[in-house]
Amino acid sequence: QVQLVESGGGLVQAGGSLRLSCAASGRTFSRYAMGWFRQAPGKEREFVAAISWIGGSTYYADSVKGRFTISRDIAKNTLYLLMNSLNPEDTAVYYCADGTIWVGVRLNEYDYWGQGTQVTVSS
């Protein structure tokens, strides 16, 4: 059983930064990759970024490339998302997820999900 718990969301002004964390438990020896998704009000959940768990390769959605950085601490079994230059379009609930392949950008390529953390960017 894999459990994922996100933290670090909040309210920030446009141009500001936030760092999200996702503490993972379970499946420590066979994890392929992890990713971040987000869902804005009235919109579908969308891919944000992914990282291969052992190799550290990263992949980003075009909308966040150059502003967001995904990373992981294997020893702590924790995933991070550093978000810089935030704008109101980044407002969403952010979810971390445990991937089944590399590189997964579709929801069905992830089999465990956290409960989400709200990020609100004011203009």
PDB file of C-alpha atoms in Angstrom:
ATOM      1  CA  GLN A   1       0.000   0.000   0.000  1.00  0.00           C
ATOM      2  CA  VAL A   2       1.346   3.415  -0.989  1.00  0.00           C
ATOM      3  CA  GLN A   3       0.341   6.529   0.878  1.00  0.00           C
ATOM      4  CA  LEU A   4       1.114  10.036  -0.351  1.00  0.00           C
ATOM      5  CA  VAL A   5       0.702  13.170   1.735  1.00  0.00           C
ATOM      6  CA  GLU A   6       1.184  16.606   0.176  1.00  0.00           C
ATOM      7  CA  SER A   7       2.002  19.789   2.060  1.00  0.00           C
ATOM      8  CA  GLY A   8       3.262  23.290   1.385  1.00  0.00           C
ATOM      9  CA  GLY A   9       0.344  24.842  -0.421  1.00  0.00           C
ATOM     10  CA  GLY A  10      -0.999  28.268   0.423  1.00  0.00           C
ATOM     11  CA  LEU A  11      -1.726  31.772  -0.750  1.00  0.00           C
ATOM     12  CA  VAL A  12       0.996  33.677  -2.570  1.00  0.00           C
ATOM     13  CA  GLN A  13       1.155  36.851  -4.639  1.00  0.00           C
ATOM     14  CA  ALA A  14       1.890  36.760  -8.338  1.00  0.00           C
ATOM     15  CA  GLY A  15       5.612  36.504  -8.918  1.00  0.00           C
ATOM     16  CA  GLY A  16       6.141  34.647  -5.673  1.00  0.00           C
ATOM     17  CA  SER A  17       7.328  31.142  -4.922  1.00  0.00           C
ATOM     18  CA  LEU A  18       6.152  28.059  -3.066  1.00  0.00           C
ATOM     19  CA  ARG A  19       7.639  24.645  -2.466  1.00  0.00           C
ATOM     20  CA  LEU A  20       5.347  21.663  -2.272  1.00  0.00           C
ATOM     21  CA  SER A  21       6.332  18.426  -0.576  1.00  0.00           C
ATOM     22  CA  CYS A  22       4.917  14.931  -0.906  1.00  0.00           C
ATOM     23  CA  ALA A  23       5.824  12.340   1.711  1.00  0.00           C
ATOM     24  CA  ALA A  24       5.542   8.829   0.346  1.00  0.00           C
ATOM     25  CA  SER A  25       5.293   5.551   2.211  1.00  0.00           C
ATOM     26  CA  GLY A  26       5.334   2.040   0.816  1.00  0.00           C
ATOM     27  CA  ARG A  27       6.854   0.655  -2.396  1.00  0.00           C
ATOM     28  CA  THR A  28      10.269   2.120  -1.623  1.00  0.00           C
ATOM     29  CA  PHE A  29      12.182  -0.475  -3.618  1.00  0.00           C
ATOM     30  CA  SER A  30      10.211  -0.623  -6.857  1.00  0.00           C
ATOM     31  CA  ARG A  31       9.179   2.953  -7.557  1.00  0.00           C
ATOM     32  CA  TYR A  32       9.553   3.970 -11.200  1.00  0.00           C
ATOM     33  CA  ALA A  33       8.653   7.612 -11.083  1.00  0.00           C
ATOM     34  CA  MET A  34       6.555  10.195  -9.375  1.00  0.00           C
ATOM     35  CA  GLY A  35       4.711  13.166 -10.692  1.00  0.00           C
ATOM     36  CA  TRP A  36       2.754  16.295  -9.906  1.00  0.00           C
ATOM     37  CA  PHE A  37      -0.623  17.106 -11.394  1.00  0.00           C
ATOM     38  CA  ARG A  38      -2.964  20.024 -10.789  1.00  0.00           C
ATOM     39  CA  GLN A  39      -6.657  20.705 -11.108  1.00  0.00           C
ATOM     40  CA  ALA A  40      -8.110  24.181 -11.365  1.00  0.00           C
ATOM     41  CA  PRO A  41     -11.794  24.857 -10.652  1.00  0.00           C
ATOM     42  CA  GLY A  42     -13.968  23.657 -13.519  1.00  0.00           C
ATOM     43  CA  LYS A  43     -11.028  22.107 -15.364  1.00  0.00           C
ATOM     44  CA  GLU A  44      -9.654  18.630 -15.800  1.00  0.00           C
ATOM     45  CA  ARG A  45      -6.663  17.440 -13.835  1.00  0.00           C
ATOM     46  CA  GLU A  46      -3.501  18.099 -15.838  1.00  0.00           C
ATOM     47  CA  PHE A  47       0.080  16.933 -15.811  1.00  0.00           C
ATOM     48  CA  VAL A  48       2.680  19.308 -14.355  1.00  0.00           C
ATOM     49  CA  ALA A  49       5.967  17.460 -13.912  1.00  0.00           C
ATOM     50  CA  ALA A  50       7.484  14.032 -13.402  1.00  0.00           C
ATOM     51  CA  ILE A  51      10.751  12.603 -12.162  1.00  0.00           C
ATOM     52  CA  SER A  52      12.261   9.158 -12.529  1.00  0.00           C
ATOM     53  CA  TRP A  53      12.799   7.978  -9.005  1.00  0.00           C
ATOM     54  CA  ILE A  54      16.259   6.409  -9.279  1.00  0.00           C
ATOM     55  CA  GLY A  55      17.828   8.212 -12.241  1.00  0.00           C
ATOM     56  CA  GLY A  56      16.404  11.632 -11.510  1.00  0.00           C
ATOM     57  CA  SER A  57      15.399  12.447 -15.065  1.00  0.00           C
ATOM     58  CA  THR A  58      12.730  15.123 -15.222  1.00  0.00           C
ATOM     59  CA  TYR A  59       9.939  16.080 -17.587  1.00  0.00           C
ATOM     60  CA  TYR A  60       7.721  19.172 -17.507  1.00  0.00           C
ATOM     61  CA  ALA A  61       4.557  20.473 -19.047  1.00  0.00           C
ATOM     62  CA  ASP A  62       5.268  23.389 -21.365  1.00  0.00           C
ATOM     63  CA  SER A  63       3.197  25.695 -19.165  1.00  0.00           C
ATOM     64  CA  VAL A  64       5.592  25.339 -16.215  1.00  0.00           C
ATOM     65  CA  LYS A  65       8.922  24.682 -17.931  1.00  0.00           C
ATOM     66  CA  GLY A  66      11.575  27.083 -16.681  1.00  0.00           C
ATOM     67  CA  ARG A  67       9.503  28.112 -13.647  1.00  0.00           C
ATOM     68  CA  PHE A  68       8.915  24.859 -11.753  1.00  0.00           C
ATOM     69  CA  THR A  69      11.491  22.342 -10.583  1.00  0.00           C
ATOM     70  CA  ILE A  70      10.668  18.809  -9.521  1.00  0.00           C
ATOM     71  CA  SER A  71      13.077  16.939  -7.270  1.00  0.00           C
ATOM     72  CA  ARG A  72      13.171  14.055  -4.840  1.00  0.00           C
ATOM     73  CA  ASP A  73      15.016  12.925  -1.751  1.00  0.00           C
ATOM     74  CA  ILE A  74      15.295   9.160  -1.964  1.00  0.00           C
ATOM     75  CA  ALA A  75      16.485   8.763   1.628  1.00  0.00           C
ATOM     76  CA  LYS A  76      13.468  10.683   2.904  1.00  0.00           C
ATOM     77  CA  ASN A  77      11.095   9.154   0.331  1.00  0.00           C
ATOM     78  CA  THR A  78       9.885  12.667  -0.408  1.00  0.00           C
ATOM     79  CA  LEU A  79       8.973  14.429  -3.627  1.00  0.00           C
ATOM     80  CA  TYR A  80       9.206  18.196  -4.059  1.00  0.00           C
ATOM     81  CA  LEU A  81       7.937  20.832  -6.451  1.00  0.00           C
ATOM     82  CA  LEU A  82       9.573  24.242  -6.318  1.00  0.00           C
ATOM     83  CA  MET A  83       7.343  26.767  -8.030  1.00  0.00           C
ATOM     84  CA  ASN A  84       8.782  30.153  -8.990  1.00  0.00           C
ATOM     85  CA  SER A  85       7.314  33.117 -10.860  1.00  0.00           C
ATOM     86  CA  LEU A  86       3.821  32.011  -9.964  1.00  0.00           C
ATOM     87  CA  ASN A  87       0.891  33.598 -11.752  1.00  0.00           C
ATOM     88  CA  PRO A  88      -2.880  33.406 -11.157  1.00  0.00           C
ATOM     89  CA  GLU A  89      -3.186  30.711 -13.862  1.00  0.00           C
ATOM     90  CA  ASP A  90      -1.210  28.409 -11.554  1.00  0.00           C
ATOM     91  CA  THR A  91      -4.027  28.472  -8.999  1.00  0.00           C
ATOM     92  CA  ALA A  92      -5.173  24.886  -8.494  1.00  0.00           C
ATOM     93  CA  VAL A  93      -5.178  21.909  -6.193  1.00  0.00           C
ATOM     94  CA  TYR A  94      -1.842  20.173  -6.661  1.00  0.00           C
ATOM     95  CA  TYR A  95      -1.602  16.392  -6.380  1.00  0.00           C
ATOM     96  CA  CYS A  96       1.390  14.116  -6.204  1.00  0.00           C
ATOM     97  CA  ALA A  97       1.125  10.664  -7.688  1.00  0.00           C
ATOM     98  CA  ASP A  98       3.082   7.421  -7.875  1.00  0.00           C
ATOM     99  CA  GLY A  99       3.818   6.444 -11.457  1.00  0.00           C
ATOM    100  CA  THR A 100       3.797   3.065 -13.144  1.00  0.00           C
ATOM    101  CA  ILE A 101       5.938   4.012 -16.144  1.00  0.00           C
ATOM    102  CA  TRP A 102       8.499   6.586 -17.287  1.00  0.00           C
ATOM    103  CA  VAL A 103       7.485   9.041 -18.429  1.00  0.00           C
ATOM    104  CA  GLY A 104       3.822   9.154 -17.543  1.00  0.00           C
ATOM    105  CA  VAL A 105       1.770  12.217 -18.401  1.00  0.00           C
ATOM    106  CA  ARG A 106      -1.688  10.636 -18.276  1.00  0.00           C
ATOM    107  CA  LEU A 107      -3.733  10.109 -15.129  1.00  0.00           C
ATOM    108  CA  ASN A 108      -4.072   6.368 -15.766  1.00  0.00           C
ATOM    109  CA  GLU A 109      -0.278   6.026 -15.760  1.00  0.00           C
ATOM    110  CA  TYR A 110      -0.293   6.741 -12.023  1.00  0.00           C
ATOM    111  CA  ASP A 111      -1.830   4.354  -9.542  1.00  0.00           C
ATOM    112  CA  TYR A 112      -1.652   6.134  -6.194  1.00  0.00           C
ATOM    113  CA  TRP A 113      -2.599   9.720  -5.447  1.00  0.00           C
ATOM    114  CA  GLY A 114      -2.333  12.113  -2.552  1.00  0.00           C
ATOM    115  CA  GLN A 115      -5.242  14.140  -1.226  1.00  0.00           C
ATOM    116  CA  GLY A 116      -4.014  17.373  -2.800  1.00  0.00           C
ATOM    117  CA  THR A 117      -2.852  20.740  -1.520  1.00  0.00           C
ATOM    118  CA  GLN A 118      -4.374  24.073  -2.543  1.00  0.00           C
ATOM    119  CA  VAL A 119      -2.209  26.707  -4.216  1.00  0.00           C
ATOM    120  CA  THR A 120      -3.771  30.114  -4.708  1.00  0.00           C
ATOM    121  CA  VAL A 121      -1.951  32.887  -6.556  1.00  0.00           C
ATOM    122  CA  SER A 122      -3.350  36.384  -6.189  1.00  0.00           C
ATOM    123  CA  SER A 123      -2.840  39.076  -8.800  1.00  0.00           C
TER     124      SER A 123
END
